[in-house]
Short mmCIF file of C-alpha atoms in Angstrom, two decimals:
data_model
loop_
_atom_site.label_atom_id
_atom_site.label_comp_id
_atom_site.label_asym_id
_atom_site.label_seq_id
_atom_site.Cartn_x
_atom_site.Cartn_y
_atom_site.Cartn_z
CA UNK A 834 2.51 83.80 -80.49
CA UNK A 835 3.95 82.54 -83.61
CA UNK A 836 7.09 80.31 -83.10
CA UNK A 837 9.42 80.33 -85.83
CA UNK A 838 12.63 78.23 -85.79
CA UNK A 839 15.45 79.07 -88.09
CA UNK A 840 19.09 76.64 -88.35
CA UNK A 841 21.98 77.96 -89.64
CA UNK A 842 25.39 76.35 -90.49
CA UNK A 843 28.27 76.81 -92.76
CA UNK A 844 28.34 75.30 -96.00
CA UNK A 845 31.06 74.38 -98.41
CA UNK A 846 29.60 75.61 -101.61
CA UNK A 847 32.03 75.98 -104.52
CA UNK A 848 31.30 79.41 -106.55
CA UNK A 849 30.39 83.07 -105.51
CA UNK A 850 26.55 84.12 -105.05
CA UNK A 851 26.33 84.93 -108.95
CA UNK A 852 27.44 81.76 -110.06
CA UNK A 853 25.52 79.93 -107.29
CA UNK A 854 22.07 81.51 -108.84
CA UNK A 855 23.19 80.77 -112.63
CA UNK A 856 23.02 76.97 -110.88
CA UNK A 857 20.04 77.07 -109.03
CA UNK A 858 17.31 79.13 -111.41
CA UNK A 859 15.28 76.97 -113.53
CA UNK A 860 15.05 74.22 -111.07
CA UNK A 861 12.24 76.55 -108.85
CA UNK A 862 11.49 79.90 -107.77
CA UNK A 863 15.16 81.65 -106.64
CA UNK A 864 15.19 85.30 -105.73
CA UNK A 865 19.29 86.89 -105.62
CA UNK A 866 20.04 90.14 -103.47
CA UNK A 867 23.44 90.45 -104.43
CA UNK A 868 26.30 93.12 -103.31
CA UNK A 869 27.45 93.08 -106.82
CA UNK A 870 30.30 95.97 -105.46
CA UNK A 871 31.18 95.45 -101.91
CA UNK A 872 31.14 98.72 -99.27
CA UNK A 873 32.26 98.64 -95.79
CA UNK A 874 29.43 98.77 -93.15
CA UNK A 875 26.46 98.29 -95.74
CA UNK A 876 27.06 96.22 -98.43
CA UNK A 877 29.16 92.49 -97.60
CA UNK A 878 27.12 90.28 -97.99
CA UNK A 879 24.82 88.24 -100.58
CA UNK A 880 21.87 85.97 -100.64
CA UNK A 881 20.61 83.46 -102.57
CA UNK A 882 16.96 82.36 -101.69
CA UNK A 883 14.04 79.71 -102.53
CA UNK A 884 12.93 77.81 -103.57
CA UNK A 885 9.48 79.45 -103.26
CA UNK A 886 6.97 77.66 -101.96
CA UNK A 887 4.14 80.27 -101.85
CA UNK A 888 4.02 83.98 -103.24
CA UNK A 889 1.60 86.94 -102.96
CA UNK A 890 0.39 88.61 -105.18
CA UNK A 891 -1.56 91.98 -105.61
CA UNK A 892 -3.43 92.46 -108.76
CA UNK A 893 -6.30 94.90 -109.70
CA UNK A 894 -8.97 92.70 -107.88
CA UNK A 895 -7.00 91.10 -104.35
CA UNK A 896 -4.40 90.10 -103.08
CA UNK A 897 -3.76 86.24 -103.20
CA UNK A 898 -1.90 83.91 -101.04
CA UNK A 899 -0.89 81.13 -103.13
CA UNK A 900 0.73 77.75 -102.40
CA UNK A 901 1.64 75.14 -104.51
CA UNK A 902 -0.31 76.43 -106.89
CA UNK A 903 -3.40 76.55 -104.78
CA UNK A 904 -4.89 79.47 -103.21
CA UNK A 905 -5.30 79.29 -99.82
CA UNK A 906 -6.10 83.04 -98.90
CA UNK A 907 -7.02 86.37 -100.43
CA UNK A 908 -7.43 89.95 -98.77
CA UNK A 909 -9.16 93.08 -100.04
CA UNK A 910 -6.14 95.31 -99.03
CA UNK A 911 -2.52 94.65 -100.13
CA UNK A 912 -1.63 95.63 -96.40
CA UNK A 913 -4.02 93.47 -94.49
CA UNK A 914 -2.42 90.55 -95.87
CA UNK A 915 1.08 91.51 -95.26
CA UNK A 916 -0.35 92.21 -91.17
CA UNK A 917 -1.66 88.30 -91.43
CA UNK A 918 1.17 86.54 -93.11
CA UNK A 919 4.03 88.44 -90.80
CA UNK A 920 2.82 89.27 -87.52
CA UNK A 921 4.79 91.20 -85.40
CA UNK A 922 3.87 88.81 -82.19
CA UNK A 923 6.75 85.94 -83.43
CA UNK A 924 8.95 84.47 -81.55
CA UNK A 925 12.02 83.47 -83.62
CA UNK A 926 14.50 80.85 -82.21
CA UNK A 927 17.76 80.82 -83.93
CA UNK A 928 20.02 77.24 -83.81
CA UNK A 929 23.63 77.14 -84.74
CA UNK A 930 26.31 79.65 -85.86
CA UNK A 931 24.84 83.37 -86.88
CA UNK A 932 27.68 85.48 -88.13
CA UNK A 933 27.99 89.49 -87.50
CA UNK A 934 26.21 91.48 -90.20
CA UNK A 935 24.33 88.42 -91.61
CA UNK A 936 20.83 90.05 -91.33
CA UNK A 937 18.75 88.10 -93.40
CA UNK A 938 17.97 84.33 -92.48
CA UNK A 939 14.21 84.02 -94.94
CA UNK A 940 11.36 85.53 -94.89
CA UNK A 941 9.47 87.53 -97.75
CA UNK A 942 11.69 88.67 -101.04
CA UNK A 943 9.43 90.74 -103.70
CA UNK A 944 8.72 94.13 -105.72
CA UNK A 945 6.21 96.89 -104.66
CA UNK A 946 4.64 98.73 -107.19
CA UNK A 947 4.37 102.64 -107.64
CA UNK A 948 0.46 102.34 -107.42
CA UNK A 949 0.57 100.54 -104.46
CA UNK A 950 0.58 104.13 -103.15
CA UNK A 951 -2.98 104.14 -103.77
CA UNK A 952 -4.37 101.60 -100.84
CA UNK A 953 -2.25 104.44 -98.74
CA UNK A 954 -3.27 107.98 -99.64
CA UNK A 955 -6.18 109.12 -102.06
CA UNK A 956 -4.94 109.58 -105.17
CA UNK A 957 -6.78 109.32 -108.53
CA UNK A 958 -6.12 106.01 -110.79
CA UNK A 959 -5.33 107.37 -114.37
CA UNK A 960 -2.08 104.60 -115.16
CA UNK A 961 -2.31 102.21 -117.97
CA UNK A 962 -1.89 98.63 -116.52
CA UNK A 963 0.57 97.88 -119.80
CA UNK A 964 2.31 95.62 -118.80
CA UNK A 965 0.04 93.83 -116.17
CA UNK A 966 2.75 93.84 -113.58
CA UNK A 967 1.46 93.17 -109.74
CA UNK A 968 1.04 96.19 -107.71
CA UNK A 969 3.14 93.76 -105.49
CA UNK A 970 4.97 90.69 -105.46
CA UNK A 971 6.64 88.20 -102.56
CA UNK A 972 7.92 85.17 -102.69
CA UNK A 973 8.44 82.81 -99.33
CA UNK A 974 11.76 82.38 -98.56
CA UNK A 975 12.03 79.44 -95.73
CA UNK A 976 15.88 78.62 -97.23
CA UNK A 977 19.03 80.81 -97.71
CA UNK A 978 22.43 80.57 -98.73
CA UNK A 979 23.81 83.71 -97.50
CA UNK A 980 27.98 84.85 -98.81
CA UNK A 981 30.29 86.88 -96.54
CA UNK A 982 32.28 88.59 -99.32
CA UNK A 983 35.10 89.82 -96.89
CA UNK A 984 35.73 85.59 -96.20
CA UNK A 985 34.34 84.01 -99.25
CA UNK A 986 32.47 81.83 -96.62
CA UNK A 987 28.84 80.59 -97.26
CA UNK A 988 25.83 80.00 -94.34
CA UNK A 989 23.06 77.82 -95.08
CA UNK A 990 19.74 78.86 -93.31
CA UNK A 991 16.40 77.11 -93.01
CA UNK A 992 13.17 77.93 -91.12
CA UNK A 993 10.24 75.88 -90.00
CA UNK A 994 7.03 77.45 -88.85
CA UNK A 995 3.58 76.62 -87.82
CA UNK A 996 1.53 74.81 -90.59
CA UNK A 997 -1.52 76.85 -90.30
CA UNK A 998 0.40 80.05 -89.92
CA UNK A 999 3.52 80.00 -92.35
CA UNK A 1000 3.32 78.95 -96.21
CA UNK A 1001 6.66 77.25 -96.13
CA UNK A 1002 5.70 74.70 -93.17
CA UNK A 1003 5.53 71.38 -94.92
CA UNK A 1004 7.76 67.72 -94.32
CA UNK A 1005 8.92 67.73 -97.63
CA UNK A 1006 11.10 71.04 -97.59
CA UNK A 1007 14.11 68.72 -96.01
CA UNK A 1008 14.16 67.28 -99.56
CA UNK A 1009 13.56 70.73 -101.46
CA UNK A 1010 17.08 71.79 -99.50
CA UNK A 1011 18.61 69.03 -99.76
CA UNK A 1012 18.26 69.34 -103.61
CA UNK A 1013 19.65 73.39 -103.48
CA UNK A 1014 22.47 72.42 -101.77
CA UNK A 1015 23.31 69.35 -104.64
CA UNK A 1016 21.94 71.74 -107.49
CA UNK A 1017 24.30 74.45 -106.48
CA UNK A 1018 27.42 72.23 -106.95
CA UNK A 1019 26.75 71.40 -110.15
CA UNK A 1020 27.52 71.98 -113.32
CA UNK A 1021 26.84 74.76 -114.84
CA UNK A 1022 23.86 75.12 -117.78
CA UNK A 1023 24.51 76.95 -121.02
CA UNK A 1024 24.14 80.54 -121.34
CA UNK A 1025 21.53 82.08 -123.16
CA UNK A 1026 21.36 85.34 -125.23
CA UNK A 1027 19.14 88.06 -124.85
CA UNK A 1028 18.40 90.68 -127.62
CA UNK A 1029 16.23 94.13 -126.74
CA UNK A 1030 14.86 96.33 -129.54
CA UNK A 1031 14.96 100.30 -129.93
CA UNK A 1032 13.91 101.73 -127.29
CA UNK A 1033 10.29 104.08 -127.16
CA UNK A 1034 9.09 106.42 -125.20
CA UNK A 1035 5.60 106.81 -124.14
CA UNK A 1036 5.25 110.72 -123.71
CA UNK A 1037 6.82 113.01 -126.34
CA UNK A 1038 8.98 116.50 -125.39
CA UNK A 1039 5.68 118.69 -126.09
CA UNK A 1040 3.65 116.17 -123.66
CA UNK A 1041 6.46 116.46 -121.02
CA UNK A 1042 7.33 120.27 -121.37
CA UNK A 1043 3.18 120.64 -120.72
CA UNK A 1044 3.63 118.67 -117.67
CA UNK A 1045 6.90 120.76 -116.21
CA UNK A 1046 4.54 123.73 -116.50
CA UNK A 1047 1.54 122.31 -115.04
CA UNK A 1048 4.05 121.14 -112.13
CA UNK A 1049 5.64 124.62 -111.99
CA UNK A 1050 2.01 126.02 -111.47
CA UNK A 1051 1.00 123.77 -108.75
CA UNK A 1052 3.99 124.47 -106.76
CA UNK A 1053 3.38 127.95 -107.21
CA UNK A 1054 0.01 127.49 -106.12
CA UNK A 1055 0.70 125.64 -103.10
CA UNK A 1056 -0.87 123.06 -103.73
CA UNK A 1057 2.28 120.31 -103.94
CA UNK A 1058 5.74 120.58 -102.90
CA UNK A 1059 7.55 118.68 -105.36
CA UNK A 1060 6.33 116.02 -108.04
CA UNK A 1061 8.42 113.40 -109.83
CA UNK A 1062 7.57 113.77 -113.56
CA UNK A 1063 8.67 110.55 -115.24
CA UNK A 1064 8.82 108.61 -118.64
CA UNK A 1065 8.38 105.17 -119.12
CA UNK A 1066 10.55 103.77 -122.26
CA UNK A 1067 9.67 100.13 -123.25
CA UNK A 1068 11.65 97.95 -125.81
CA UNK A 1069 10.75 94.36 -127.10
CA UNK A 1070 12.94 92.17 -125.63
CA UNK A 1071 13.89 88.43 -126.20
CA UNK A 1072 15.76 86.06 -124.67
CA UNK A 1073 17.02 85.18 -121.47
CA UNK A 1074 15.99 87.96 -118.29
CA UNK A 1075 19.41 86.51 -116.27
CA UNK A 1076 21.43 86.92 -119.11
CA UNK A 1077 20.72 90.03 -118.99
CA UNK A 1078 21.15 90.78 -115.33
CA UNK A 1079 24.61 89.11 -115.38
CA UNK A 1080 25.43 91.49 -118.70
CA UNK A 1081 23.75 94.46 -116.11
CA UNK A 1082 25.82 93.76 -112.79
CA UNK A 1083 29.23 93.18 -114.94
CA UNK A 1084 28.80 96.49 -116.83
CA UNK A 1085 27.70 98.55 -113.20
CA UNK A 1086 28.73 96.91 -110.31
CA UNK A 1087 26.52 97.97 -107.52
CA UNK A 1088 26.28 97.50 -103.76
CA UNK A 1089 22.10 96.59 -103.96
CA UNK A 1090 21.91 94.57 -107.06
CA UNK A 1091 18.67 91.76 -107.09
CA UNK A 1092 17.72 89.28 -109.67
CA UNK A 1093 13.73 87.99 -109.09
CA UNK A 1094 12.05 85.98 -111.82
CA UNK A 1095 8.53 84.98 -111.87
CA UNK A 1096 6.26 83.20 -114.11
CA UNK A 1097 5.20 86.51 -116.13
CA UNK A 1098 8.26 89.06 -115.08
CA UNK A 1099 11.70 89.02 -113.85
CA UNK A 1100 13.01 92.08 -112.60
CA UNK A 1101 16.44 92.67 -113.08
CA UNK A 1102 17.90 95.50 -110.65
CA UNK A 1103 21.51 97.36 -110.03
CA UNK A 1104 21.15 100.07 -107.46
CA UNK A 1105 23.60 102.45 -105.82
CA UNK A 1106 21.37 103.37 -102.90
CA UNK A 1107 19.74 102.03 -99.80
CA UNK A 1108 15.89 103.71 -100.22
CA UNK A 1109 15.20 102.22 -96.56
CA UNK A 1110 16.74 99.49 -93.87
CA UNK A 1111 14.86 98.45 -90.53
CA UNK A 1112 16.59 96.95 -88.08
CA UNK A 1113 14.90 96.77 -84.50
CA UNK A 1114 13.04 100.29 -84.21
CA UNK A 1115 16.02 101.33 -86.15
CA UNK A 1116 15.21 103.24 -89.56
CA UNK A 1117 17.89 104.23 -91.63
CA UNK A 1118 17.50 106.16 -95.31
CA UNK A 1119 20.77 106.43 -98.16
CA UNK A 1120 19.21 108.15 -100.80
CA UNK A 1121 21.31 109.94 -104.15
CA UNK A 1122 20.36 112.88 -105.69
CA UNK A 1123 23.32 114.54 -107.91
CA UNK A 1124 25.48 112.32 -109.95
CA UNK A 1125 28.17 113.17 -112.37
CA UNK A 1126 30.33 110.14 -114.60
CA UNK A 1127 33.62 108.79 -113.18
CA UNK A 1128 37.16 110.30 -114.49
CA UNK A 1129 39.39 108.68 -116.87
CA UNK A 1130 41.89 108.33 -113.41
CA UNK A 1131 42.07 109.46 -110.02
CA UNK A 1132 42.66 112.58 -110.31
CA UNK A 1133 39.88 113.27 -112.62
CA UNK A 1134 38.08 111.62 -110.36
CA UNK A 1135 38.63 114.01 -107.83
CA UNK A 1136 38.09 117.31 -110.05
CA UNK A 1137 34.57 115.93 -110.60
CA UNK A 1138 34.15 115.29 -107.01
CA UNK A 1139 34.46 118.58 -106.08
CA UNK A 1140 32.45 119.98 -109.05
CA UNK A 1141 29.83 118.20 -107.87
CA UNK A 1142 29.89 119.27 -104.28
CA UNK A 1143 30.04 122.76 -105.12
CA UNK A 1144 27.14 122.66 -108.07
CA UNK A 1145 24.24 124.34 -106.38
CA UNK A 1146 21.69 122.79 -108.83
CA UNK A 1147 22.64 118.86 -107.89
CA UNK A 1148 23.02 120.37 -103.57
CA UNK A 1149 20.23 121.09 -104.30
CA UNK A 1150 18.31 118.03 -105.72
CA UNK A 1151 20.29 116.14 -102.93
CA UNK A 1152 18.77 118.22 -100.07
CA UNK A 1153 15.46 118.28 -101.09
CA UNK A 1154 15.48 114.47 -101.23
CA UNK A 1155 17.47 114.05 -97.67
CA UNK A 1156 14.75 116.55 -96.27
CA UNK A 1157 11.76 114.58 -98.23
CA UNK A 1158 13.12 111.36 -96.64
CA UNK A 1159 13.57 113.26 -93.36
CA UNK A 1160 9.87 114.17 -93.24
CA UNK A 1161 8.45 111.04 -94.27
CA UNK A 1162 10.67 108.72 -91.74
CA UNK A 1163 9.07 111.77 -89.32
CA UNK A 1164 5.89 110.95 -89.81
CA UNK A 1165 6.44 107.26 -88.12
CA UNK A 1166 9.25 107.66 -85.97
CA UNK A 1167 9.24 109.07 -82.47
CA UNK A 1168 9.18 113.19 -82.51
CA UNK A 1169 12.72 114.42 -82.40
CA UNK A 1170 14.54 111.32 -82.84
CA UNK A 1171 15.01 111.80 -86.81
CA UNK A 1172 18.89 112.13 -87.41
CA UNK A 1173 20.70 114.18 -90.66
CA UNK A 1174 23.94 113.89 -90.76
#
């Protein structure tokens, strides 16, 4: 069994998780998950994580574990390699202070890509790998300042695992968080601007009208349920990725906001919904179908409110994706023990 032993503390740090990660990018590989707009019972905390000291990454070929810039292990299948690097025979031992609701201590921090679908059911490969994004990303995450919003405290959490087992077991690390903790009191580097062109969208209105009809048929046909028919835009962009995510957050606060850069992307994100949380053999889904812009007050607020409750086209979006979430949690959980409220 795989021992894992994680120490956590309070810290005195001086500035909130957003200002903490303005501090600490730049000087290695930092991931944020941020509550960028607080909610009671899901959203009150934030964490800032890294620095990295191995990723994983899934490209067209494997799927590579690397460490200080070394491979030390590839895998055919995306999913083998997640079944190596975080078996579910681990034994974690937890020193010090662990406050209520403070659910992540480190582990893996990354993107999954839509064609990662692929290594899961048989589907054919027709997508244009422009950009050449990963079909999935992780960083190691063996350090994390973690901020309770509610107190405006900070915890400071480190883990230490068997060397031939964990890519964040080394002596050294004592010194890499050592350095976060000195880097994140600091001063604070000069902003940079960002700049993104017109906007351009790959599919024109004849391509996607041709595609609602081909979906329309297949439904009628039997032969799908329901099918998401997107279309990518793409801009040229310049500048600085965090600038932009700070610009992002301040314009649309949002309870699951995440900043994670990496040598040839940074993903900038602002979410209103939980798509899944595991806790235990706890699964738990918050997804959003139906949306409609705030009022100029309350009261306006209110009107639309109730507008969109009664609008049978957006009940209906949101129960088809409630009962799509429904089935697929089914198909894992336990028969009968799939909750709707």
């Amino acid at each position: 069994m795989t021992e894992i032993e994680v120490c956590i503390r309070p810290v005195d740090l001086p500035h909130g998780p957003r200002e903490t990660m303005a501090r600490l990018r730049g000087d290695g590989r930092y991931a944020l998950l941020e509550s960028a707009l607080t909610m009671p019972g899901q959203a009150q905390w934030s964490y800032v994580a890294g620095p990295a000291l191995a990723t994983l990454y899934t490209d067209e070929r494997s799927t590579r574990l690397d460490r200080e810039g070394r491979c030390i292990g590839e895998w055919s299948d995306p999913f083998d390699a997640i079944a190596a690097l975080a078996p579910s025979a681990a034994s974690v031992h937890v020193a010090g202070e662990r406050p209520p609701g403070m659910n992540f201590i480190g582990g893996w921090i990354g993107a999954l890509g839509s064609d990662l679908a692929r290594h899961l059911h048989r589907l054919p490969s027709r997508a244009e790998t422009d950009p050449p994004l990963p079909a999935m990303w992780w960083m190691a995450a063996d350090q994390v300042l973690a901020f309770h919003h509610a107190s405006g405290r900070w915890w400071h959490a480190t883990a230490r695992g068997a060397a031939d087992r964990w890519p964040w077991s080394t002596p050294s690390r004592q010194q890499a968080w050592g350095r976060t903790l000195q880097c994140a009191r600091g001063p604070l580097p000069a902003r940079h601007g960002w700049h993104a062109g017109k906007l351009a969208q790959r599919m024109g209105r004849g391509a996607f009208e041709a595609g609602v009809q081909q979906i329309r048929d297949a439904i009628a046909d039997g032969e799908v349920l329901q099918v998401n028919l997107t279309r990518r835009e793409d801009a040229p962009f310049e500048g600085d990725a965090w600038s932009l995510y700070e610009d992002l957050v301040a314009a649309h606060p949002a309870p699951f906001a995440a900043f994670i850069e990496a040598p040839e992307f940074a993903i900038a994100s602002c979410s209103p919904e939980r798509f899944v949380q595991m806790r235990g053999d706890q699964v738990q889904a918050r997804p959003i179908k139906g949306t409609i812009g705030r009022g100029a007050d309350a009261h306006e607020d209110e009107q639309r409110r109730q507008w969109l409750a009664a609008s049978e086209k957006n009940r209906a979006e949101n129960l088809m994706i409630v009962d799509l979430m429904r089935n697929d949690i089914g198909r894992v959980a336990r028969i009968g023990s799939v909750r709707v409220p």
